[in-house]
Amino acid sequence: MEMKLAPSMLSADFAHLSEDLRNAMQPGVSYLHVDVMDGNFVPNISFGPPVIRCVRRILPEAVLDVHMMVQEPKRFVNDYQRLGVDMLTVHAEATDDLEGTLQSIRADGMKCGAAVSPGTPVSVLEKVLPICDMVLVMSVIPGFGGQSLIPGTLDKIRELVRLREEKGLGYDIEIDGGVNLSNLDEVLDSGVNVIVAGSAIFGGESIPRNVQDFLERMEGKCC
Ligand code: DX5
Ligand code: ZN
């Protein structure tokens, strides 16, 4: 599987969003990770369509990986398609119709992902794995950037790697939350291939330097 880096714009400085995003989306960076929070599925509100429309204008070529932390996300699938979103990931815990939601994302021509919060077992995804382009494993409680990675969540990645092999499937596995340069090697050893990083990329002295450090460490790794 190809290794991919996805900076999470939740940790950008919204007072100069375009500058931060251009600094983060260096050559070699695969996706921009976009966290949509509704204040209901998670106890926080981030941003929605008006901001994403501007991001699409600033970065017309970027692959937008939208992580919907929203209750009943099926209501919004069509809106996000019209915004030019490439990939829409929804939480297993946020709907009783995960399969139907993923199918409607695909029907709208976007790639689809299914996400699990730390307390949710991988088994809830078993039925939908064949239609997933990506599975997102939350390694922190969803809702806020800057938390510490919960180590036990890496076992879920190993399980997803095993299931992918067993079933002959091709989904990407994305980890989201608390990844930084200190735990990156351990994270990569789990077999994950899409790395989301928010505070570790937008924090510190230099966004381009942070991105380069991540890319260098990920180069040559495969899973
Ligand atoms: C948390 C979001 C994450 C967050 C990651 O609910 O889904 O994408 O921005 O931020 P860090 O890397 O700082 O944990
Ligand atoms: Zn996220």
Coordinates of N, CA and C and ligand atoms in Angstrom, one line a residue:
M1 N 0.9 -1.2 0.0 CA 0.0 0.0 0.0 C 0.9 1.2 0.0
E2 N 0.4 2.2 -0.7 CA 1.2 3.5 -0.8 C 1.1 4.3 0.5
M3 N 2.2 4.8 1.0 CA 2.1 5.6 2.2 C 1.6 7.0 1.9
K4 N 0.7 7.5 2.7 CA 0.1 8.9 2.4 C 0.1 9.7 3.7
L5 N 0.4 11.0 3.5 CA 0.4 11.9 4.6 C -0.8 12.9 4.4
A6 N -1.6 13.1 5.5 CA -2.8 13.9 5.4 C -2.8 14.9 6.5
P7 N -2.2 16.2 6.3 CA -2.3 17.2 7.4 C -3.8 17.5 7.7
S8 N -4.0 17.7 9.0 CA -5.4 18.0 9.4 C -5.5 19.5 9.7
M9 N -6.4 20.1 8.9 CA -6.5 21.6 8.9 C -7.1 22.1 10.2
L10 N -7.7 21.2 11.0 CA -8.2 21.6 12.3 C -7.2 22.4 13.2
S11 N -5.9 22.0 13.0 CA -4.9 22.6 13.8 C -4.2 23.8 13.1
A12 N -4.7 24.2 11.9 CA -4.2 25.4 11.3 C -4.7 26.7 12.0
D13 N -4.0 27.8 11.7 CA -4.4 29.0 12.3 C -5.4 29.7 11.3
F14 N -6.7 29.7 11.7 CA -7.7 30.2 10.8 C -7.6 31.7 10.5
A15 N -6.8 32.4 11.2 CA -6.5 33.8 10.9 C -5.7 33.9 9.6
H16 N -4.9 32.9 9.3 CA -4.2 32.9 8.0 C -4.2 31.5 7.4
L17 N -5.4 31.1 7.1 CA -5.7 29.7 6.7 C -5.0 29.4 5.4
S18 N -5.1 30.3 4.4 CA -4.5 30.0 3.1 C -3.0 29.9 3.2
E19 N -2.4 30.7 3.9 CA -0.9 30.6 4.1 C -0.5 29.2 4.7
D20 N -1.2 28.9 5.8 CA -0.9 27.6 6.5 C -1.2 26.4 5.6
L21 N -2.3 26.5 4.8 CA -2.6 25.3 4.0 C -1.6 25.2 2.8
R22 N -1.2 26.3 2.2 CA -0.2 26.2 1.2 C 1.1 25.7 1.7
N23 N 1.5 26.1 2.9 CA 2.7 25.6 3.5 C 2.6 24.1 3.8
A24 N 1.4 23.6 4.1 CA 1.3 22.2 4.5 C 1.2 21.3 3.3
M25 N 0.6 21.8 2.2 CA 0.4 20.9 1.0 C 1.5 21.0 0.1
Q26 N 2.7 20.5 0.6 CA 3.9 20.4 -0.2 C 3.8 19.2 -1.2
P27 N 4.7 19.2 -2.2 CA 4.8 18.0 -3.0 C 5.0 16.8 -2.2
G28 N 4.4 15.7 -2.4 CA 4.6 14.5 -1.6 C 3.5 14.3 -0.6
V29 N 2.7 15.4 -0.3 CA 1.6 15.3 0.6 C 0.4 14.8 -0.2
S30 N -0.3 13.8 0.3 CA -1.4 13.2 -0.5 C -2.7 13.8 -0.3
Y31 N -3.2 14.1 0.9 CA -4.5 14.6 1.1 C -4.5 15.8 2.1
L32 N -5.5 16.6 2.0 CA -5.8 17.5 3.1 C -7.0 16.9 3.9
H33 N -6.7 16.7 5.2 CA -7.7 16.1 6.1 C -8.6 17.2 6.7
V34 N -9.9 17.1 6.5 CA -10.8 18.2 6.8 C -11.8 17.6 7.8
D35 N -11.8 18.1 9.1 CA -12.6 17.6 10.2 C -13.9 18.4 10.3
V36 N -15.0 17.8 10.0 CA -16.3 18.5 10.1 C -17.0 18.0 11.4
M37 N -17.3 18.9 12.3 CA -17.9 18.5 13.6 C -19.2 19.3 13.8
D38 N -20.2 18.5 14.3 CA -21.5 19.1 14.4 C -22.0 19.5 15.8
G39 N -21.1 19.4 16.8 CA -21.6 19.7 18.2 C -22.6 18.8 18.7
N40 N -22.8 17.6 18.0 CA -23.8 16.7 18.4 C -23.2 15.3 18.5
F41 N -22.6 14.8 17.4 CA -21.9 13.6 17.4 C -20.7 13.7 18.3
V42 N -20.1 14.9 18.2 CA -18.9 15.2 19.1 C -19.2 16.5 19.8
P43 N -18.6 16.7 21.0 CA -18.9 17.9 21.8 C -18.1 19.1 21.3
N44 N -18.0 19.4 20.0 CA -17.3 20.5 19.4 C -17.9 20.8 18.1
I45 N -17.7 22.0 17.7 CA -18.2 22.5 16.3 C -16.9 23.0 15.6
S46 N -16.7 22.6 14.4 CA -15.5 23.1 13.7 C -15.9 24.0 12.6
F47 N -16.1 23.5 11.4 CA -16.5 24.3 10.3 C -17.3 23.4 9.3
G48 N -17.9 24.0 8.3 CA -18.6 23.2 7.3 C -18.5 23.8 5.9
P49 N -19.6 23.7 5.1 CA -19.5 24.0 3.7 C -18.9 25.4 3.4
P50 N -19.2 26.5 4.0 CA -18.7 27.8 3.6 C -17.2 27.8 3.6
V51 N -16.6 27.2 4.6 CA -15.1 27.1 4.8 C -14.5 26.2 3.7
I52 N -15.2 25.0 3.6 CA -14.6 24.0 2.6 C -14.7 24.6 1.2
R53 N -15.7 25.4 0.9 CA -15.8 26.0 -0.4 C -14.5 26.9 -0.7
C54 N -14.1 27.6 0.4 CA -12.9 28.5 0.2 C -11.7 27.7 0.1
V55 N -11.6 26.6 0.9 CA -10.4 25.7 0.8 C -10.3 25.2 -0.6
R56 N -11.4 24.8 -1.2 CA -11.4 24.2 -2.5 C -10.9 25.3 -3.5
R57 N -11.2 26.5 -3.3 CA -10.8 27.6 -4.2 C -9.3 27.9 -4.0
I58 N -8.8 27.8 -2.7 CA -7.4 28.1 -2.4 C -6.5 26.9 -3.0
L59 N -7.0 25.7 -2.9 CA -6.2 24.5 -3.3 C -7.1 23.7 -4.3
P60 N -7.1 24.2 -5.6 CA -8.0 23.5 -6.5 C -7.6 22.1 -6.8
E61 N -6.3 21.8 -6.6 CA -5.8 20.4 -7.0 C -5.8 19.4 -5.8
A62 N -5.9 19.9 -4.6 CA -5.7 19.1 -3.4 C -6.8 18.0 -3.4
V63 N -6.4 16.8 -2.9 CA -7.4 15.8 -2.6 C -8.0 16.0 -1.2
L64 N -9.3 16.3 -1.1 CA -9.9 16.7 0.1 C -10.5 15.4 0.8
D65 N -9.9 15.1 1.9 CA -10.3 13.9 2.7 C -11.2 14.4 3.9
V66 N -12.5 14.3 3.7 CA -13.4 14.9 4.7 C -13.8 13.9 5.7
H67 N -13.5 14.2 7.0 CA -13.9 13.3 8.1 C -15.1 13.9 8.8
M68 N -16.3 13.2 8.6 CA -17.5 13.7 9.1 C -17.8 13.2 10.5
M69 N -17.6 14.1 11.5 CA -18.0 13.8 12.8 C -19.4 14.4 13.1
V70 N -20.3 13.8 12.4 CA -21.7 14.4 12.3 C -22.7 13.3 12.4
Q71 N -23.8 13.5 13.2 CA -24.8 12.5 13.3 C -25.6 12.4 12.0
E72 N -26.0 11.2 11.6 CA -26.7 11.0 10.4 C -26.1 11.7 9.1
P73 N -24.9 11.4 8.8 CA -24.2 12.1 7.7 C -24.8 12.0 6.3
K74 N -25.7 11.0 6.2 CA -26.3 10.8 4.9 C -27.0 12.0 4.4
R75 N -27.5 12.8 5.3 CA -28.2 14.0 5.0 C -27.4 15.0 4.1
F76 N -26.1 14.9 4.3 CA -25.2 15.9 3.7 C -24.4 15.5 2.5
V77 N -24.5 14.2 2.2 CA -23.6 13.6 1.1 C -23.6 14.4 -0.1
N78 N -24.8 14.8 -0.6 CA -24.9 15.5 -1.8 C -24.3 16.9 -1.8
D79 N -24.4 17.6 -0.6 CA -23.8 18.9 -0.4 C -22.3 18.8 -0.6
Y80 N -21.7 17.8 0.0 CA -20.2 17.7 0.0 C -19.7 17.3 -1.4
Q81 N -20.5 16.5 -2.1 CA -20.2 16.2 -3.5 C -20.1 17.5 -4.3
R82 N -21.1 18.4 -4.1 CA -21.1 19.6 -4.9 C -20.0 20.6 -4.5
L83 N -19.4 20.4 -3.3 CA -18.3 21.2 -2.9 C -17.0 20.8 -3.5
G84 N -17.0 19.7 -4.2 CA -15.8 19.2 -4.8 C -14.9 18.3 -3.8
V85 N -15.6 17.7 -2.9 CA -14.9 16.8 -2.0 C -14.6 15.5 -2.7
D86 N -13.4 15.0 -2.4 CA -12.9 13.7 -3.1 C -13.3 12.5 -2.4
M87 N -13.2 12.6 -1.0 CA -13.4 11.4 -0.2 C -14.1 11.8 1.1
L88 N -15.2 11.0 1.3 CA -16.0 11.3 2.5 C -16.0 10.1 3.5
T89 N -15.6 10.4 4.7 CA -15.6 9.3 5.7 C -16.6 9.6 6.8
V90 N -17.4 8.5 7.1 CA -18.4 8.7 8.1 C -18.2 7.7 9.2
H91 N -18.8 8.1 10.4 CA -18.6 7.2 11.6 C -19.6 6.1 11.7
A92 N -19.1 4.9 12.0 CA -20.1 3.8 12.2 C -21.1 4.1 13.3
E93 N -20.6 4.9 14.3 CA -21.5 5.1 15.5 C -22.5 6.2 15.2
A94 N -22.4 6.9 14.0 CA -23.3 8.1 13.8 C -24.5 7.7 13.0
T95 N -24.7 6.5 12.6 CA -25.8 6.1 11.8 C -26.2 4.7 12.0
D96 N -27.5 4.4 11.7 CA -28.0 3.0 11.7 C -27.9 2.4 10.3
D97 N -27.6 3.2 9.4 CA -27.5 2.7 8.0 C -26.1 3.1 7.4
L98 N -25.1 2.4 8.0 CA -23.7 2.7 7.5 C -23.6 2.3 6.0
E99 N -24.1 1.1 5.7 CA -23.9 0.6 4.4 C -24.6 1.5 3.3
G100 N -25.8 1.9 3.6 CA -26.6 2.8 2.7 C -25.9 4.2 2.6
T101 N -25.3 4.7 3.7 CA -24.6 5.9 3.6 C -23.3 5.8 2.7
L102 N -22.6 4.7 2.9 CA -21.4 4.6 2.1 C -21.8 4.4 0.6
Q103 N -22.9 3.7 0.4 CA -23.3 3.5 -1.0 C -23.7 4.8 -1.6
S104 N -24.3 5.7 -0.8 CA -24.8 7.0 -1.4 C -23.5 7.9 -1.7
I105 N -22.5 7.7 -0.9 CA -21.2 8.5 -1.2 C -20.6 8.0 -2.5
R106 N -20.6 6.7 -2.7 CA -20.1 6.1 -3.9 C -20.9 6.5 -5.1
A107 N -22.2 6.5 -4.9 CA -23.2 6.8 -6.0 C -23.0 8.3 -6.5
D108 N -22.5 9.1 -5.5 CA -22.2 10.5 -5.9 C -20.8 10.7 -6.4
G109 N -20.1 9.6 -6.7 CA -18.8 9.7 -7.3 C -17.6 10.0 -6.4
M110 N -17.9 10.0 -5.1 CA -16.7 10.2 -4.2 C -16.2 8.9 -3.6
K111 N -15.0 8.9 -3.1 CA -14.5 7.7 -2.4 C -15.1 7.7 -1.1
C112 N -15.3 6.5 -0.5 CA -15.9 6.5 0.8 C -15.1 5.8 1.9
G113 N -15.2 6.3 3.1 CA -14.5 5.7 4.2 C -15.4 5.5 5.4
A114 N -15.1 4.5 6.2 CA -15.8 4.2 7.4 C -14.9 4.4 8.6
A115 N -15.3 5.1 9.6 CA -14.5 5.4 10.8 C -15.0 4.8 12.0
V116 N -14.1 4.4 12.9 CA -14.5 3.9 14.2 C -13.8 4.7 15.3
S117 N -14.6 5.0 16.3 CA -14.0 5.7 17.5 C -13.3 4.7 18.4
P118 N -12.4 5.1 19.3 CA -11.6 4.2 20.1 C -12.4 3.0 20.8
G119 N -13.6 3.3 21.2 CA -14.4 2.3 21.9 C -15.2 1.3 21.0
T120 N -15.1 1.5 19.7 CA -15.9 0.7 18.8 C -15.0 -0.4 18.2
P121 N -15.5 -1.7 18.3 CA -14.7 -2.7 17.7 C -14.7 -2.7 16.1
V122 N -13.7 -3.3 15.5 CA -13.6 -3.4 14.1 C -14.8 -4.3 13.5
S123 N -15.3 -5.2 14.4 CA -16.3 -6.1 13.9 C -17.5 -5.4 13.4
V124 N -17.8 -4.2 13.8 CA -19.0 -3.5 13.3 C -18.9 -3.1 11.8
L125 N -17.6 -3.2 11.3 CA -17.4 -2.8 9.9 C -17.4 -4.0 9.0
E126 N -17.5 -5.2 9.6 CA -17.2 -6.4 8.8 C -18.0 -6.4 7.5
K127 N -19.3 -6.1 7.6 CA -20.2 -6.2 6.4 C -19.8 -5.1 5.3
V128 N -19.3 -3.9 5.8 CA -19.1 -2.9 4.8 C -17.7 -2.8 4.2
L129 N -16.8 -3.6 4.8 CA -15.4 -3.5 4.4 C -15.2 -3.7 2.8
P130 N -16.0 -4.6 2.2 CA -15.8 -4.7 0.7 C -16.2 -3.4 -0.1
I131 N -16.9 -2.5 0.5 CA -17.2 -1.3 -0.3 C -16.5 -0.1 0.2
C132 N -15.6 -0.3 1.2 CA -14.8 0.9 1.7 C -13.5 1.1 0.9
D133 N -13.3 2.4 0.5 CA -12.0 2.7 -0.1 C -11.0 2.9 1.1
M134 N -11.5 3.3 2.2 CA -10.6 3.6 3.4 C -11.3 3.2 4.7
V135 N -10.6 2.8 5.7 CA -11.1 2.7 7.0 C -10.3 3.6 7.9
L136 N -11.0 4.4 8.7 CA -10.3 5.4 9.5 C -10.4 4.9 11.0
V137 N -9.2 4.7 11.6 CA -9.2 4.3 13.0 C -8.8 5.5 13.8
M138 N -9.8 5.9 14.7 CA -9.5 7.0 15.6 C -8.6 6.6 16.7
S139 N -7.5 7.3 16.9 CA -6.6 6.9 17.9 C -6.7 7.9 19.1
V140 N -7.7 8.8 19.1 CA -8.0 9.6 20.2 C -9.6 9.7 20.2
I141 N -10.1 10.2 21.3 CA -11.6 10.4 21.3 C -11.9 11.5 20.3
P142 N -12.8 11.3 19.3 CA -13.0 12.4 18.3 C -13.6 13.6 19.0
G143 N -13.2 14.8 18.4 CA -13.7 16.1 18.9 C -12.7 17.2 19.0
F144 N -11.4 16.8 19.3 CA -10.4 17.8 19.5 C -9.1 17.4 19.0
G145 N -8.3 18.3 18.5 CA -6.9 18.1 18.1 C -6.0 18.1 19.4
G146 N -4.8 17.7 19.2 CA -3.8 17.9 20.3 C -3.9 16.9 21.4
Q147 N -4.6 15.8 21.3 CA -4.7 14.8 22.4 C -3.6 13.8 22.2
S148 N -3.4 12.9 23.2 CA -2.4 11.8 23.1 C -3.0 10.6 22.5
L149 N -2.2 9.9 21.7 CA -2.6 8.7 21.0 C -2.9 7.6 22.1
I150 N -4.0 6.9 21.9 CA -4.4 5.8 22.8 C -3.7 4.5 22.2
P151 N -2.7 3.9 22.8 CA -1.9 2.9 22.2 C -2.7 1.7 21.8
G152 N -3.7 1.3 22.6 CA -4.5 0.1 22.2 C -5.2 0.2 20.9
T153 N -5.4 1.4 20.3 CA -6.1 1.5 19.0 C -5.2 0.9 17.9
L154 N -3.9 0.8 18.1 CA -3.0 0.2 17.1 C -3.4 -1.3 16.8
D155 N -3.9 -1.9 17.8 CA -4.3 -3.3 17.6 C -5.5 -3.4 16.6
K156 N -6.3 -2.4 16.5 CA -7.4 -2.4 15.5 C -6.8 -2.3 14.1
I157 N -5.7 -1.6 14.0 CA -5.1 -1.5 12.7 C -4.6 -2.8 12.3
R158 N -3.9 -3.5 13.2 CA -3.4 -4.8 12.9 C -4.5 -5.8 12.5
E159 N -5.6 -5.7 13.1 CA -6.8 -6.5 12.8 C -7.3 -6.2 11.4
L160 N -7.3 -4.9 11.1 CA -7.8 -4.5 9.7 C -6.9 -4.9 8.6
V161 N -5.6 -5.0 8.9 CA -4.6 -5.5 8.0 C -4.8 -7.0 7.7
R162 N -5.1 -7.7 8.8 CA -5.3 -9.1 8.7 C -6.6 -9.4 7.9
L163 N -7.7 -8.7 8.2 CA -8.9 -8.9 7.5 C -8.8 -8.5 6.0
R164 N -8.0 -7.5 5.7 CA -7.8 -7.1 4.3 C -7.2 -8.2 3.5
E165 N -6.2 -8.8 4.2 CA -5.4 -9.9 3.6 C -6.4 -11.1 3.4
E166 N -7.0 -11.5 4.5 CA -7.9 -12.7 4.5 C -9.0 -12.6 3.4
K167 N -9.6 -11.4 3.3 CA -10.7 -11.2 2.4 C -10.3 -10.7 1.0
G168 N -9.0 -10.5 0.8 CA -8.5 -10.1 -0.5 C -9.1 -8.7 -0.9
L169 N -9.1 -7.8 0.1 CA -9.7 -6.4 -0.2 C -8.5 -5.4 -0.4
G170 N -8.9 -4.2 -0.7 CA -7.8 -3.2 -1.0 C -7.9 -1.9 -0.3
Y171 N -8.7 -1.8 0.8 CA -8.9 -0.5 1.4 C -7.6 0.0 2.1
D172 N -7.5 1.4 2.1 CA -6.5 2.1 2.8 C -6.9 2.0 4.3
I173 N -5.9 2.1 5.2 CA -6.1 2.3 6.6 C -5.5 3.6 7.1
E174 N -6.4 4.4 7.6 CA -5.9 5.8 8.1 C -6.0 5.8 9.6
I175 N -4.9 6.4 10.2 CA -4.9 6.7 11.6 C -5.1 8.1 11.9
D176 N -5.9 8.5 12.9 CA -6.2 9.9 13.1 C -6.2 10.2 14.6
G177 N -5.2 11.0 15.0 CA -5.2 11.5 16.4 C -3.9 11.2 17.1
G178 N -3.2 12.2 17.5 CA -2.1 12.1 18.4 C -0.8 11.5 17.8
V179 N -0.8 11.5 16.4 CA 0.4 11.0 15.8 C 1.5 12.2 15.7
N180 N 2.7 11.9 16.1 CA 3.8 12.9 16.0 C 5.1 12.2 15.7
L181 N 6.2 12.9 15.6 CA 7.4 12.3 15.1 C 8.0 11.3 16.2
S182 N 7.6 11.5 17.4 CA 8.1 10.6 18.4 C 7.4 9.2 18.4
N183 N 6.1 9.1 18.0 CA 5.5 7.8 18.0 C 5.3 7.3 16.5
L184 N 5.8 8.0 15.5 CA 5.6 7.7 14.1 C 6.1 6.3 13.8
D185 N 7.2 5.9 14.3 CA 7.8 4.6 13.9 C 6.8 3.5 14.4
E186 N 6.4 3.6 15.6 CA 5.5 2.6 16.2 C 4.2 2.6 15.5
V187 N 3.7 3.7 15.1 CA 2.4 3.8 14.3 C 2.6 3.1 13.0
L188 N 3.7 3.4 12.3 CA 3.9 2.8 11.0 C 4.1 1.3 11.1
D189 N 4.7 0.8 12.2 CA 4.8 -0.6 12.3 C 3.5 -1.4 12.4
S190 N 2.4 -0.7 12.7 CA 1.1 -1.3 12.9 C 0.6 -1.8 11.5
G191 N 1.1 -1.2 10.4 CA 0.6 -1.5 9.1 C -0.3 -0.5 8.5
V192 N -0.5 0.6 9.2 CA -1.3 1.7 8.6 C -0.6 2.4 7.4
N193 N -1.4 2.9 6.5 CA -0.7 3.6 5.4 C -1.1 5.1 5.1
V194 N -2.2 5.5 5.8 CA -2.5 7.0 5.7 C -2.4 7.6 7.1
I195 N -1.5 8.6 7.2 CA -1.2 9.2 8.5 C -1.8 10.6 8.5
V196 N -2.8 10.8 9.4 CA -3.3 12.2 9.7 C -2.4 12.8 10.8
A197 N -2.1 14.0 10.6 CA -1.4 14.8 11.7 C -1.8 16.2 11.7
G198 N -2.3 16.7 12.8 CA -2.7 18.1 13.0 C -1.7 18.9 13.7
S199 N -1.7 18.8 15.0 CA -0.8 19.7 15.8 C 0.6 19.4 15.5
A200 N 1.0 18.2 15.1 CA 2.4 17.9 14.8 C 2.9 18.6 13.5
I201 N 1.9 19.0 12.7 CA 2.3 19.6 11.5 C 2.1 21.1 11.5
F202 N 1.0 21.6 12.1 CA 0.7 23.0 12.2 C 1.3 23.7 13.4
G203 N 1.8 22.9 14.4 CA 2.4 23.5 15.6 C 3.9 23.7 15.3
G204 N 4.6 24.2 16.4 CA 6.0 24.3 16.3 C 6.5 25.5 15.4
E205 N 7.7 25.4 15.0 CA 8.4 26.6 14.3 C 8.0 26.7 12.8
S206 N 8.0 25.6 12.1 CA 7.9 25.7 10.7 C 7.0 24.5 10.1
I207 N 5.9 24.9 9.5 CA 5.1 23.9 8.9 C 5.8 23.1 7.8
P208 N 6.5 23.8 6.8 CA 7.2 23.0 5.8 C 8.2 22.0 6.3
R209 N 8.9 22.5 7.4 CA 9.9 21.6 8.0 C 9.2 20.4 8.7
N210 N 8.1 20.6 9.3 CA 7.4 19.5 9.9 C 6.9 18.5 8.9
V211 N 6.4 19.0 7.8 CA 6.0 18.2 6.7 C 7.1 17.3 6.1
Q212 N 8.3 18.0 5.9 CA 9.4 17.3 5.4 C 9.9 16.2 6.3
D213 N 9.9 16.5 7.6 CA 10.3 15.5 8.6 C 9.4 14.3 8.5
F214 N 8.1 14.5 8.4 CA 7.1 13.4 8.3 C 7.4 12.6 7.0
L215 N 7.5 13.3 5.9 CA 7.7 12.6 4.6 C 9.0 11.8 4.6
E216 N 10.1 12.4 5.2 CA 11.3 11.6 5.2 C 11.2 10.3 6.0
R217 N 10.5 10.4 7.1 CA 10.4 9.3 8.0 C 9.5 8.2 7.4
M218 N 8.5 8.7 6.5 CA 7.6 7.7 5.9 C 8.1 7.1 4.7
E219 N 9.1 7.7 4.1 CA 9.7 7.3 2.8 C 10.3 5.9 3.0
G220 N 10.0 5.0 2.0 CA 10.6 3.7 2.1 C 9.9 2.7 3.0
K221 N 9.0 3.2 3.8 CA 8.1 2.3 4.6 C 7.0 1.8 3.8
C222 N 6.7 0.6 4.0 CA 5.5 0.1 3.3 C 4.8 -0.9 4.2
C223 N 3.6 -1.2 3.8 CA 2.8 -2.1 4.7 C 2.0 -3.1 3.9
Ligands
DX5_1 C1 -10.0 14.8 16.1 C2 -9.7 15.0 14.6 C3 -8.3 14.9 14.1 C4 -7.4 15.9 14.7 C5 -6.0 15.4 14.8 O1 -11.3 14.6 16.3 O2 -10.4 14.0 13.8 O3 -8.2 14.9 12.7 O4 -7.4 17.1 14.0 O5 -5.2 16.3 15.4 P1 -3.9 15.8 16.2 O6 -3.0 15.3 15.2 O7 -3.4 17.1 16.8 O8 -4.3 14.8 17.2
ZN2 ZN -10.0 13.7 11.6

